[in-house]
Coordinates of C-alpha atoms in Angstrom, one line a residue:
X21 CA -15.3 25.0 2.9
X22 CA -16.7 21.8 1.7
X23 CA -13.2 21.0 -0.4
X24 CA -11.2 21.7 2.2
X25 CA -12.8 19.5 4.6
X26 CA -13.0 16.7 1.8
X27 CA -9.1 17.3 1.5
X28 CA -8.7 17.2 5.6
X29 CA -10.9 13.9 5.5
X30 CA -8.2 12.6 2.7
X31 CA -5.7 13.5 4.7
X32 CA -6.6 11.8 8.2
X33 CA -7.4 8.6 6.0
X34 CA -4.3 8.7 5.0
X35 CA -2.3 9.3 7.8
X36 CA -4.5 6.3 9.2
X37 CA -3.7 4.0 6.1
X38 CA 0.2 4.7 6.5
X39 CA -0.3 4.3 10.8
X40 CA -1.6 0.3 9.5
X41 CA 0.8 0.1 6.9
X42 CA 3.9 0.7 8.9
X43 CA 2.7 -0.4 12.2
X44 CA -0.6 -2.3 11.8
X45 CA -0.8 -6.5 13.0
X46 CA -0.2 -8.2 10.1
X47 CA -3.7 -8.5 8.9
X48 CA -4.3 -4.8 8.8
X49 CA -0.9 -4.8 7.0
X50 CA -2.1 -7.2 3.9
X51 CA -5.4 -5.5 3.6
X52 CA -3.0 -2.1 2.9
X53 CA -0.5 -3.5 0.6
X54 CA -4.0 -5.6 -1.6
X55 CA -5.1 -1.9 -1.6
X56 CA -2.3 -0.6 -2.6
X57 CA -1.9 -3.3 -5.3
X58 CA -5.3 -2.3 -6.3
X59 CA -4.1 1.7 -7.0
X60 CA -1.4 0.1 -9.5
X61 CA 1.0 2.5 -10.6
X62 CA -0.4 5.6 -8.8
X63 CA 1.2 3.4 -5.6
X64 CA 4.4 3.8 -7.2
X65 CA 5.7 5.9 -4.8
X66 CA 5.1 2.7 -2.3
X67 CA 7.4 0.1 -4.0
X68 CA 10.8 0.5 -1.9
X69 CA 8.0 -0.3 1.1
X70 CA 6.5 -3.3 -0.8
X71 CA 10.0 -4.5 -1.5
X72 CA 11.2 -4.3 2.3
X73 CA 7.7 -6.2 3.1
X74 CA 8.7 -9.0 0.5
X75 CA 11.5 -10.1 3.4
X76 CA 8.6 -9.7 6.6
X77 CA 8.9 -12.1 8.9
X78 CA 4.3 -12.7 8.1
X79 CA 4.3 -14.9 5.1
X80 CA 0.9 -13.4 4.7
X81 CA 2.4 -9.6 4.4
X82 CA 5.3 -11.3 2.3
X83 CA 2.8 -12.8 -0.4
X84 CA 0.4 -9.8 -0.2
X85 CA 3.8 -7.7 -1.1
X86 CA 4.8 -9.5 -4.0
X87 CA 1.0 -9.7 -5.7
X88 CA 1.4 -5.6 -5.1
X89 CA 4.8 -5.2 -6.5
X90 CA 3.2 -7.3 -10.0
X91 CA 0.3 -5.0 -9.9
X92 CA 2.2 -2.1 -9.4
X93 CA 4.8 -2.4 -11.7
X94 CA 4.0 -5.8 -13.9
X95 CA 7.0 -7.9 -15.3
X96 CA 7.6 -5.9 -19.0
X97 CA 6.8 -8.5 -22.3
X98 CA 9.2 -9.4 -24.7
X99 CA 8.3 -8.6 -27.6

């Protein structure tokens, strides 16, 4: 019973965390995209999002969505 309530507690935080990413003020919105910037590649899955943010009309969420992108998916080296 205990895993299954851990995995219900995962899921309402992250039905919560998309419900601020989508629809948050813009505050809540950069504090979701640093997180997700944080998760690096295992936020792939969130990069046609952080692209669409890059054009936001928030300068805040627009620089927060560009730090993400880098994090998530850093600029390859030439070698």
């Amino acid at each position: 019973i205990e895993l299954l309530l851990d995995d219900l507690y995962d899921q309402m935080l992250a039905e919560a965390g998309n419900h601020a990413l989508y629809n948050g003020e813009p505050d809540q919105r950069v504090q979701m995209i640093d997180a997700l910037g944080q998760s690096g590649a295992t936020a792939r899955d969130y990069v046609p999002y952080l692209t669409a943010a890059t054009g936001d009309p928030d300068e805040a969420v627009r620089d927060a969505a560009g730090r993400a992108l880098v994090l998530i998916d850093p600029p390859r080296q030439e070698p």
